[in-house]
Tab-separated table of C-alpha atoms and ligand atoms in Angstrom:
chain	number	residue	atom	x	y	z
A	1	MET	CA	-74.858	-20.433	-100.820
A	2	THR	CA	-71.626	-19.455	-99.801
A	3	LYS	CA	-70.472	-22.994	-99.622
A	4	LEU	CA	-71.127	-23.680	-103.516
A	5	PRO	CA	-67.946	-22.173	-104.792
A	6	GLN	CA	-65.651	-23.844	-102.212
A	7	LYS	CA	-67.636	-27.300	-103.165
A	8	LEU	CA	-67.242	-26.530	-106.623
A	9	ILE	CA	-63.416	-26.151	-106.229
A	10	GLU	CA	-63.068	-29.311	-104.215
A	11	TRP	CA	-65.247	-31.179	-106.966
A	12	LEU	CA	-62.635	-29.999	-109.593
A	13	GLU	CA	-59.587	-30.554	-107.557
A	14	VAL	CA	-60.466	-34.248	-107.040
A	15	ARG	CA	-60.701	-34.653	-111.067
A	16	LEU	CA	-58.070	-32.000	-112.310
A	17	PRO	CA	-54.592	-31.749	-110.751
A	18	LEU	CA	-55.096	-27.964	-110.170
A	19	GLU	CA	-52.832	-27.711	-107.225
A	20	PRO	CA	-49.587	-26.891	-109.133
A	21	LEU	CA	-51.355	-24.355	-111.123
A	22	ARG	CA	-52.808	-22.628	-108.070
A	23	ARG	CA	-49.209	-22.611	-106.309
A	24	ALA	CA	-47.972	-21.028	-109.615
A	25	VAL	CA	-50.390	-18.266	-109.428
A	26	GLU	CA	-50.058	-17.749	-105.743
A	27	HIS	CA	-46.346	-17.330	-106.020
A	28	LYS	CA	-46.179	-15.340	-109.400
A	29	THR	CA	-44.932	-11.724	-108.767
A	30	VAL	CA	-44.472	-8.272	-110.844
A	31	PRO	CA	-41.352	-6.530	-110.150
A	32	THR	CA	-42.225	-2.915	-109.215
A	33	HIS	CA	-40.234	0.116	-110.458
A	34	ARG	CA	-41.175	3.530	-112.351
A	35	TYR	CA	-42.047	1.434	-115.469
A	36	THR	CA	-44.318	-1.206	-113.963
A	37	VAL	CA	-46.991	0.153	-116.171
A	38	CYS	CA	-45.333	-1.480	-119.305
A	39	TYR	CA	-46.031	-4.979	-117.834
A	40	TYR	CA	-49.720	-4.278	-118.417
A	41	LEU	CA	-49.428	-3.782	-122.318
A	42	GLY	CA	-48.977	-7.602	-123.371
A	43	GLY	CA	-52.523	-8.316	-121.332
A	44	MET	CA	-54.005	-5.480	-122.966
A	45	THR	CA	-53.155	-6.813	-126.402
A	46	LEU	CA	-54.226	-10.113	-125.184
A	47	PHE	CA	-57.651	-8.908	-124.153
A	48	LEU	CA	-58.021	-6.995	-127.589
A	49	PHE	CA	-57.260	-10.175	-129.391
A	50	LEU	CA	-60.001	-12.024	-127.463
A	51	ILE	CA	-62.397	-9.310	-128.262
A	52	GLN	CA	-61.490	-9.939	-132.051
A	53	VAL	CA	-62.170	-13.497	-131.816
A	54	VAL	CA	-65.427	-13.163	-130.169
A	55	THR	CA	-66.760	-10.445	-132.354
A	56	GLY	CA	-65.222	-12.219	-135.669
A	57	ILE	CA	-67.207	-15.184	-134.669
A	58	LEU	CA	-70.344	-13.476	-134.471
A	59	LEU	CA	-69.580	-11.510	-137.723
A	60	MET	CA	-69.057	-15.068	-139.311
A	61	LEU	CA	-72.696	-15.939	-138.704
A	62	TYR	CA	-74.005	-13.512	-141.235
A	63	TYR	CA	-70.934	-12.712	-143.590
A	64	ARG	CA	-70.691	-14.275	-147.124
A	65	PRO	CA	-67.465	-14.736	-148.530
A	66	SER	CA	-68.233	-14.199	-152.233
A	67	ALA	CA	-67.548	-11.297	-154.751
A	68	SER	CA	-71.608	-11.243	-155.542
A	69	GLU	CA	-72.701	-11.396	-151.989
A	70	ALA	CA	-70.120	-9.899	-149.462
A	71	PHE	CA	-70.801	-6.194	-149.695
A	72	GLU	CA	-74.568	-6.993	-149.359
A	73	SER	CA	-73.996	-9.222	-146.391
A	74	VAL	CA	-71.993	-6.592	-144.617
A	75	GLU	CA	-75.001	-4.052	-145.426
A	76	PHE	CA	-77.403	-6.631	-143.849
A	77	ILE	CA	-75.065	-6.713	-140.843
A	78	MET	CA	-74.947	-2.833	-140.796
A	79	THR	CA	-78.648	-2.216	-141.174
A	80	THR	CA	-80.796	-5.050	-140.185
A	81	VAL	CA	-78.990	-7.721	-137.763
A	82	PRO	CA	-79.838	-6.586	-134.263
A	83	PHE	CA	-76.474	-4.838	-133.011
A	84	GLY	CA	-74.866	-5.920	-136.110
A	85	TRP	CA	-73.261	-2.528	-136.640
A	86	LEU	CA	-72.016	-2.434	-133.097
A	87	ILE	CA	-70.243	-5.763	-133.429
A	88	ARG	CA	-68.816	-4.677	-136.772
A	89	SER	CA	-67.530	-1.367	-135.402
A	90	ILE	CA	-66.035	-2.885	-132.160
A	91	HIS	CA	-64.498	-5.614	-134.364
A	92	SER	CA	-62.946	-2.853	-136.319
A	93	TRP	CA	-61.955	-0.658	-133.563
A	94	SER	CA	-60.547	-3.333	-131.586
A	95	ALA	CA	-58.232	-4.322	-134.555
A	96	HIS	CA	-56.685	-1.079	-134.445
A	97	LEU	CA	-56.245	-0.649	-130.876
A	98	MET	CA	-54.682	-4.473	-130.794
A	99	ILE	CA	-52.230	-3.542	-133.346
A	100	PHE	CA	-51.473	-0.445	-131.411
A	101	PHE	CA	-50.878	-2.163	-128.486
A	102	ALA	CA	-48.848	-4.782	-129.696
A	103	PHE	CA	-46.553	-2.185	-131.324
A	104	VAL	CA	-46.341	-0.294	-128.054
A	105	HIS	CA	-45.599	-3.578	-126.195
A	106	LEU	CA	-43.056	-4.447	-128.395
A	107	ALA	CA	-41.272	-1.089	-128.108
A	108	THR	CA	-41.329	-1.201	-124.166
A	109	VAL	CA	-40.080	-4.732	-124.249
A	110	TYR	CA	-37.397	-3.717	-126.516
A	111	PHE	CA	-36.422	-0.468	-124.876
A	112	MET	CA	-36.318	-2.470	-121.371
A	113	GLY	CA	-34.057	-5.218	-123.025
A	114	ALA	CA	-36.425	-7.891	-121.718
A	115	TYR	CA	-35.445	-9.988	-125.082
A	116	ARG	CA	-31.975	-10.943	-123.782
A	117	LYS	CA	-31.088	-14.526	-122.407
A	118	PRO	CA	-33.622	-16.374	-121.510
A	119	ARG	CA	-36.265	-14.719	-123.153
A	120	GLU	CA	-35.097	-14.858	-126.809
A	121	VAL	CA	-38.127	-17.269	-127.820
A	122	THR	CA	-40.645	-15.075	-125.908
A	123	TRP	CA	-39.143	-12.344	-128.280
A	124	MET	CA	-39.385	-14.315	-131.297
A	125	THR	CA	-42.950	-15.668	-130.731
A	126	GLY	CA	-44.164	-11.895	-130.007
A	127	SER	CA	-42.623	-10.692	-133.286
A	128	MET	CA	-44.380	-13.494	-134.996
A	129	LEU	CA	-47.688	-12.217	-133.444
A	130	LEU	CA	-47.117	-8.733	-134.561
A	131	PHE	CA	-46.624	-9.976	-138.169
A	132	LEU	CA	-49.605	-12.299	-137.850
A	133	ALA	CA	-51.764	-8.985	-136.480
A	134	MET	CA	-50.748	-7.292	-139.605
A	135	ALA	CA	-51.689	-10.220	-141.740
A	136	PHE	CA	-54.992	-10.310	-140.141
A	137	GLY	CA	-55.495	-6.518	-140.778
A	138	PHE	CA	-54.411	-6.907	-144.595
A	139	SER	CA	-56.760	-9.881	-145.109
A	140	GLY	CA	-59.684	-8.301	-143.304
A	141	TYR	CA	-59.543	-5.237	-145.229
A	142	LEU	CA	-60.620	-6.832	-148.326
A	143	LEU	CA	-63.623	-8.919	-146.727
A	144	PRO	CA	-66.099	-5.821	-146.925
A	145	TRP	CA	-65.756	-5.782	-150.725
A	146	ASN	CA	-65.961	-2.155	-151.282
A	147	GLN	CA	-64.172	0.269	-153.625
A	148	LEU	CA	-61.614	1.382	-151.135
A	149	ALA	CA	-60.868	-2.440	-150.087
A	150	TYR	CA	-60.673	-3.349	-153.769
A	151	PHE	CA	-58.262	-0.900	-155.027
A	152	ALA	CA	-56.121	-0.936	-151.853
A	153	THR	CA	-55.671	-4.698	-152.147
A	154	ASN	CA	-54.697	-4.403	-155.849
A	155	VAL	CA	-51.961	-1.607	-154.941
A	156	GLY	CA	-51.036	-3.904	-151.934
A	157	THR	CA	-50.620	-7.057	-153.777
A	158	ASP	CA	-49.030	-5.255	-156.859
A	159	ILE	CA	-46.083	-4.242	-154.169
A	160	ALA	CA	-45.293	-7.864	-153.682
A	161	GLY	CA	-44.847	-8.148	-157.660
A	162	ALA	CA	-41.935	-5.859	-157.473
A	163	VAL	CA	-39.506	-8.365	-155.429
A	164	PRO	CA	-36.958	-9.891	-157.582
A	165	VAL	CA	-37.212	-13.679	-158.546
A	166	ILE	CA	-40.443	-14.485	-156.471
A	167	GLY	CA	-42.276	-11.257	-157.112
A	168	GLU	CA	-44.807	-12.980	-159.990
A	169	TYR	CA	-45.246	-15.905	-158.045
A	170	ALA	CA	-45.978	-14.018	-154.919
A	171	VAL	CA	-48.610	-12.064	-156.702
A	172	ARG	CA	-50.374	-15.010	-157.936
A	173	PHE	CA	-49.993	-16.737	-154.564
A	174	LEU	CA	-51.746	-13.788	-152.858
A	175	ARG	CA	-54.549	-13.090	-155.541
A	176	GLY	CA	-55.146	-16.611	-156.274
A	177	GLY	CA	-55.070	-15.823	-159.730
A	178	GLU	CA	-53.711	-12.983	-162.032
A	179	ARG	CA	-56.085	-10.394	-161.015
A	180	VAL	CA	-57.799	-9.267	-157.692
A	181	GLY	CA	-61.411	-10.976	-157.967
A	182	GLY	CA	-63.520	-13.406	-156.255
A	183	GLY	CA	-60.887	-15.945	-155.953
A	184	THR	CA	-58.676	-13.549	-153.809
A	185	LEU	CA	-61.831	-12.889	-151.722
A	186	SER	CA	-62.308	-16.456	-150.571
A	187	ARG	CA	-58.509	-16.832	-150.371
A	188	PHE	CA	-58.231	-13.774	-148.123
A	189	TYR	CA	-61.245	-15.203	-145.978
A	190	GLY	CA	-59.658	-18.576	-145.357
A	191	TRP	CA	-56.483	-16.837	-144.185
A	192	HIS	CA	-58.608	-14.410	-141.894
A	193	VAL	CA	-60.817	-16.861	-140.220
A	194	ALA	CA	-58.909	-20.113	-140.297
A	195	ILE	CA	-55.302	-20.301	-141.212
A	196	LEU	CA	-54.269	-17.050	-139.274
A	197	PRO	CA	-56.310	-17.724	-136.486
A	198	ALA	CA	-54.873	-21.280	-136.142
A	199	ILE	CA	-51.276	-20.221	-136.270
A	200	THR	CA	-51.750	-17.407	-134.038
A	201	THR	CA	-53.450	-19.428	-131.409
A	202	GLY	CA	-50.216	-21.857	-131.393
A	203	VAL	CA	-47.741	-18.911	-131.389
A	204	LEU	CA	-49.822	-17.305	-128.645
A	205	VAL	CA	-49.950	-20.189	-126.362
A	206	ILE	CA	-46.174	-20.623	-126.762
A	207	HIS	CA	-45.617	-17.031	-125.980
A	208	LEU	CA	-47.745	-16.930	-122.856
A	209	ILE	CA	-46.566	-20.266	-121.511
A	210	LEU	CA	-42.894	-18.848	-121.806
A	211	VAL	CA	-43.964	-15.628	-120.055
A	212	GLN	CA	-45.432	-17.875	-116.964
A	213	ILE	CA	-42.279	-20.122	-116.807
A	214	LEU	CA	-39.829	-17.269	-117.040
A	215	GLY	CA	-41.669	-14.646	-115.130
A	216	MET	CA	-41.171	-10.706	-116.031
A	217	SER	CA	-38.046	-9.446	-116.284
A	218	THR	CA	-36.318	-6.143	-114.530
A	219	PRO	CA	-34.627	-3.928	-116.986
A	220	PRO	CA	-30.813	-4.176	-115.937
A	221	SER	CA	-30.899	-0.174	-115.118
A	222	LEU	CA	-33.794	-0.601	-112.767
A	223	GLU	CA	-32.703	-3.641	-110.800
A	224	GLN	CA	-31.449	-1.686	-108.041
A	225	GLU	CA	-34.722	0.662	-107.798
A	226	ALA	CA	-36.699	-2.838	-108.191
A	227	ARG	CA	-34.797	-4.201	-105.218
A	228	LYS	CA	-35.975	-1.627	-102.963
A	229	HIS	CA	-39.586	-2.469	-103.455
A	230	ARG	CA	-41.614	-5.358	-102.622
A	231	PRO	CA	-42.682	-7.017	-106.047
A	232	MET	CA	-46.352	-7.097	-106.532
A	233	LYS	CA	-48.145	-10.300	-106.192
A	234	PHE	CA	-49.995	-11.356	-109.469
A	235	PHE	CA	-53.011	-12.564	-107.795
A	236	PRO	CA	-55.033	-10.702	-107.080
A	237	ASN	CA	-53.248	-7.157	-107.097
A	238	PHE	CA	-51.744	-7.255	-110.705
A	239	LEU	CA	-54.838	-9.158	-112.117
A	240	LEU	CA	-57.122	-6.627	-110.665
A	241	ARG	CA	-55.515	-3.818	-112.296
A	242	ASP	CA	-55.434	-5.685	-115.516
A	243	LEU	CA	-59.174	-6.043	-115.186
A	244	PHE	CA	-59.422	-2.262	-114.535
A	245	GLY	CA	-57.494	-1.522	-117.731
A	246	TRP	CA	-59.684	-3.997	-119.867
A	247	VAL	CA	-62.997	-2.602	-118.504
A	248	LEU	CA	-61.435	1.011	-119.588
A	249	ALA	CA	-60.501	-0.397	-122.990
A	250	LEU	CA	-64.221	-1.745	-123.173
A	251	ALA	CA	-65.569	1.478	-122.462
A	252	LEU	CA	-63.300	2.959	-124.968
A	253	LEU	CA	-63.993	0.764	-127.733
A	254	ALA	CA	-67.836	1.207	-127.192
A	255	THR	CA	-67.342	4.756	-127.343
A	256	LEU	CA	-65.533	4.847	-130.618
A	257	ALA	CA	-67.817	2.319	-132.099
A	258	ALA	CA	-71.021	4.592	-131.350
A	259	ILE	CA	-69.312	7.670	-132.474
A	260	PHE	CA	-67.344	6.655	-135.267
A	261	PRO	CA	-69.182	3.401	-136.527
A	262	GLY	CA	-67.413	1.226	-139.288
A	263	GLU	CA	-67.995	2.690	-142.869
A	264	LEU	CA	-69.026	0.665	-145.854
A	265	GLY	CA	-68.831	2.961	-148.892
A	266	GLU	CA	-69.682	1.560	-152.232
A	267	LYS	CA	-69.473	-2.098	-153.505
A	268	ALA	CA	-66.195	-2.750	-155.551
A	269	ASP	CA	-66.456	-2.351	-159.058
A	270	PRO	CA	-63.350	-3.544	-160.961
A	271	PHE	CA	-64.489	-1.589	-164.016
A	272	ALA	CA	-64.917	1.699	-162.395
A	273	PRO	CA	-61.791	4.088	-162.688
A	274	ALA	CA	-59.178	3.528	-159.925
A	275	PHE	CA	-60.387	4.988	-156.654
A	276	LYS	CA	-58.819	8.291	-156.162
A	277	ASP	CA	-57.561	8.242	-152.452
A	278	ILE	CA	-56.270	4.735	-151.924
A	279	LYS	CA	-54.548	4.454	-148.747
A	280	PRO	CA	-53.644	1.394	-146.510
A	281	GLU	CA	-54.330	0.782	-142.804
A	282	TRP	CA	-52.315	3.241	-140.704
A	283	TYR	CA	-49.679	0.531	-139.603
A	284	PHE	CA	-48.590	-0.103	-143.471
A	285	MET	CA	-48.540	3.849	-144.105
A	286	PHE	CA	-44.742	4.171	-143.428
A	287	MET	CA	-43.871	1.459	-145.809
A	288	PHE	CA	-46.437	2.701	-148.284
A	289	GLU	CA	-44.955	6.509	-148.141
A	290	THR	CA	-41.379	5.147	-148.195
A	291	LEU	CA	-42.392	3.339	-151.399
A	292	LYS	CA	-44.012	6.468	-152.771
A	293	VAL	CA	-40.941	8.336	-152.449
A	294	MET	CA	-38.988	6.057	-154.762
A	295	PRO	CA	-38.382	7.217	-158.354
A	296	GLY	CA	-39.490	5.087	-161.206
A	297	GLY	CA	-36.948	2.911	-163.265
A	298	GLU	CA	-34.654	0.125	-162.583
A	299	PHE	CA	-31.039	-0.563	-162.135
A	300	LEU	CA	-29.502	-3.772	-162.990
A	301	GLY	CA	-32.875	-5.102	-163.727
A	302	ILE	CA	-33.994	-4.419	-160.310
A	303	GLU	CA	-36.874	-1.816	-159.869
A	304	TYR	CA	-35.857	0.928	-157.577
A	305	GLU	CA	-39.316	-0.070	-155.719
A	306	ALA	CA	-38.057	-3.349	-154.651
A	307	ILE	CA	-35.071	-1.540	-152.692
A	308	PRO	CA	-37.312	-0.380	-149.784
A	309	ILE	CA	-39.377	-3.675	-150.093
A	310	LEU	CA	-36.308	-5.982	-149.406
A	311	LEU	CA	-35.005	-3.533	-146.877
A	312	PHE	CA	-38.561	-4.155	-145.147
A	313	GLY	CA	-38.308	-7.620	-145.696
A	314	LEU	CA	-34.495	-7.661	-144.043
A	315	GLY	CA	-35.792	-5.134	-141.246
A	316	GLY	CA	-38.553	-7.882	-140.359
A	317	LEU	CA	-35.757	-10.713	-140.391
A	318	ILE	CA	-33.528	-8.597	-137.925
A	319	LEU	CA	-36.573	-7.836	-135.640
A	320	LEU	CA	-37.141	-11.412	-135.271
A	321	PHE	CA	-33.607	-12.029	-134.405
A	322	VAL	CA	-33.025	-9.193	-132.282
A	323	PRO	CA	-32.002	-11.260	-129.121
A	324	PHE	CA	-29.234	-12.781	-131.265
A	325	VAL	CA	-27.972	-9.842	-132.819
A	326	ASP	CA	-27.657	-7.862	-129.528
A	327	ARG	CA	-25.267	-9.738	-127.281
A	328	ASN	CA	-24.834	-7.250	-124.749
A	329	THR	CA	-25.931	-8.568	-121.363
A	330	SER	CA	-26.625	-5.115	-119.916
A	331	ALA	CA	-28.585	-2.396	-121.825
A	332	GLY	CA	-26.758	-1.299	-124.816
A	333	THR	CA	-26.747	2.356	-125.803
A	334	GLY	CA	-26.230	1.480	-129.526
A	335	PHE	CA	-29.505	-0.712	-129.532
A	336	THR	CA	-31.227	1.921	-127.793
A	337	VAL	CA	-30.510	4.677	-130.396
A	338	ALA	CA	-31.293	2.372	-133.201
A	339	GLY	CA	-34.833	1.697	-131.608
A	340	LEU	CA	-35.288	5.654	-131.269
A	341	VAL	CA	-34.269	6.182	-134.819
A	342	ILE	CA	-36.536	3.470	-136.310
A	343	THR	CA	-39.565	4.456	-134.091
A	344	THR	CA	-39.086	8.244	-134.973
A	345	TYR	CA	-39.133	7.177	-138.837
A	346	VAL	CA	-42.056	4.918	-138.569
A	347	VAL	CA	-44.035	7.775	-136.552
A	348	GLY	CA	-42.617	10.475	-138.894
A	349	MET	CA	-43.454	8.566	-141.982
A	350	THR	CA	-47.036	7.887	-140.778
A	351	ALA	CA	-47.582	11.616	-139.954
A	352	TRP	CA	-46.432	12.383	-143.230
A	353	GLY	CA	-48.616	9.771	-145.022
A	354	TYR	CA	-51.797	11.614	-143.400
A	355	ARG	CA	-50.384	15.209	-143.684
A	356	SER	CA	-51.372	15.395	-140.100
A	357	PHE	CA	-49.654	15.599	-136.512
A	358	LEU	CA	-51.934	13.374	-135.131
A	359	PRO	CA	-49.854	10.137	-135.098
A	360	ILE	CA	-46.959	12.316	-133.511
A	361	LEU	CA	-49.566	13.606	-130.818
A	362	ILE	CA	-50.554	9.943	-130.166
A	363	ALA	CA	-46.828	8.799	-129.913
A	364	ILE	CA	-46.052	11.602	-127.464
A	365	ALA	CA	-49.121	11.045	-125.244
A	366	THR	CA	-48.214	7.407	-125.075
A	367	LEU	CA	-44.837	8.315	-123.920
A	368	LEU	CA	-46.118	10.627	-121.389
A	369	VAL	CA	-48.694	8.077	-120.069
A	370	ILE	CA	-45.587	5.618	-119.498
A	371	PHE	CA	-43.265	8.286	-117.906
A	372	LEU	CA	-46.028	9.628	-115.750
A	373	PHE	CA	-48.266	6.937	-114.827
A	374	GLY	CA	-45.477	4.252	-113.723
A	375	TYR	CA	-45.903	2.745	-110.826
A	376	PRO	CA	-46.666	5.331	-108.313
A	377	GLN	CA	-43.622	5.114	-106.179
A	378	ARG	CA	-45.117	7.196	-103.153
A	379	ARG	CA	-47.649	4.265	-102.353
A	380	SER	CA	-45.180	1.463	-103.060
A	381	ARG	CA	-44.022	-0.140	-99.726
A	382	LYS	CA	-40.562	-0.544	-98.960
A	383	LYS	CA	-39.166	-3.911	-97.972
A	384	GLY	CA	-39.474	-4.610	-94.418
A	385	GLU	CA	-42.010	-2.104	-93.586
R	1	HEM	C1	-50.965	-10.478	-129.980
R	1	HEM	C2	-49.705	-10.024	-129.905
R	1	HEM	C3	-49.184	-10.220	-128.374
R	1	HEM	C4	-49.874	-10.602	-127.132
R	1	HEM	C5	-50.973	-10.939	-126.919
R	1	HEM	C6	-48.634	-10.793	-126.092
R	1	HEM	C7	-49.014	-11.150	-124.659
R	1	HEM	C8	-48.029	-10.920	-123.874
R	1	HEM	C9	-48.403	-11.193	-122.222
R	1	HEM	C10	-49.571	-11.240	-121.701
R	1	HEM	C11	-47.107	-10.890	-121.822
R	1	HEM	C12	-46.838	-10.902	-120.167
R	1	HEM	C13	-47.235	-9.196	-119.646
R	1	HEM	C14	-46.143	-8.339	-120.134
R	1	HEM	O1	-45.024	-8.353	-119.766
R	1	HEM	O2	-46.838	-7.378	-120.992
R	1	HEM	C15	-46.150	-10.760	-122.828
R	1	HEM	C16	-44.661	-10.630	-122.476
R	1	HEM	C17	-43.575	-10.544	-123.221
R	1	HEM	N1	-43.859	-10.098	-124.853
R	1	HEM	FE1	-45.705	-10.233	-125.583
R	1	HEM	N2	-47.531	-10.287	-126.527
R	1	HEM	C18	-47.878	-10.117	-127.842
R	1	HEM	C19	-46.808	-9.446	-128.762
R	1	HEM	C20	-45.406	-9.299	-128.659
R	1	HEM	C21	-44.349	-8.585	-129.422
R	1	HEM	C22	-44.771	-7.841	-130.563
R	1	HEM	C23	-43.361	-8.692	-128.772
R	1	HEM	C24	-41.833	-8.496	-129.304
R	1	HEM	C25	-41.157	-8.668	-130.480
R	1	HEM	C26	-43.470	-9.367	-127.429
R	1	HEM	C27	-42.655	-9.817	-126.557
R	1	HEM	C28	-42.693	-9.912	-125.119
R	1	HEM	C29	-41.533	-10.257	-124.331
R	1	HEM	C30	-40.306	-10.330	-124.476
R	1	HEM	C31	-42.089	-10.315	-123.217
R	1	HEM	C32	-41.535	-10.723	-121.724
R	1	HEM	C33	-41.642	-9.393	-121.060
R	1	HEM	C34	-40.769	-9.342	-119.766
R	1	HEM	O3	-40.418	-10.460	-119.105
R	1	HEM	O4	-40.495	-8.276	-119.255
R	1	HEM	N3	-44.809	-9.913	-127.322
R	1	HEM	N4	-46.601	-10.855	-123.937
């Protein structure tokens, strides 16, 4: 019996050239310093993305993308399909966690300066993955076809209309017509289950291949510290820790899904008075709140509302090209300060949007985990020991 895996490996090795892969995995190491914990964040985002793919495929088996049937099919999933409620709730919670981890991964990669040469393309594909994850969230929000989703999508797509010149075209492109309706639902479904997954898979593959080829970077300020410690072997040491984190994430997902299962509300009714408490998903909240504080009216034919929209667009573009904007080879304090100001703004506006301290507490807790649970140096072995 024990010989079977070895035989299988030999069988495979004759048919597939696995040797280079095995050698690459054997030689891969991870730098050890006080922020080694940050290297688990990309893997965690990846794990949650895979959960999304699996649960999404299961939901597709019962979901019907039409205005007359979407709500009822989700109701059927929640009440009749065995474990349907659990799969839908895990899909929803895992989406939140995936975007949260993508944000934290971005922030740590940014503050560690890991976007610098030669990782410019890794950073750019990473930013694209974040935009894609947000697009997944936006398109998925409408699919249950309930009141909240219907009116929030109306508001969300309306915002695109304020963009000068292309606004009207953008709204029609998003809605698949003049108004949010059955056409919008089919369009969002197409984006959610076909177009976005196809693009994401391509970008993700490039991102991961680059990470493998370039290895993990050591922040310039920690190079001395990392030199004092023996790097951790990726296989099995780092991967086992990765797996441990994924099991914890699975337990957290199951707990959240069981205690707070996905809600459904009431079926969308375009003729009903506008839903009172329209709110976007939390990761759009800082933009939504910024738009809300803008006064009405226009200047030189441009609506005031368009200013933050254009600024956010520009911000996204700058984010994509950060490695080419920051030409420093060592840690630049200007960029660190800019990153801190933007993070504080995003967290602050999110907290303001919810009139709650929870987003601030979550941000502080995340920082504490990174600072307190970085690689425990007490246990790291010095070179030559
Ligand atoms: C779906 C989203 C994403 C997935 C699945 C993903 C996956 C990964 C994985 C598995 C790693 C290697 C482990 C690590 O360093 O954490 C990694 C590294 C990296 N990621 Fe991502 N990532 C995502 C989003 C992003 C974003 C939003 C950015 C930044 C804009 C980014 C930039 C990078 C960079 C620069 C590295 C190399 C880090 C280093 O060498 O120290 N990634 N990513």
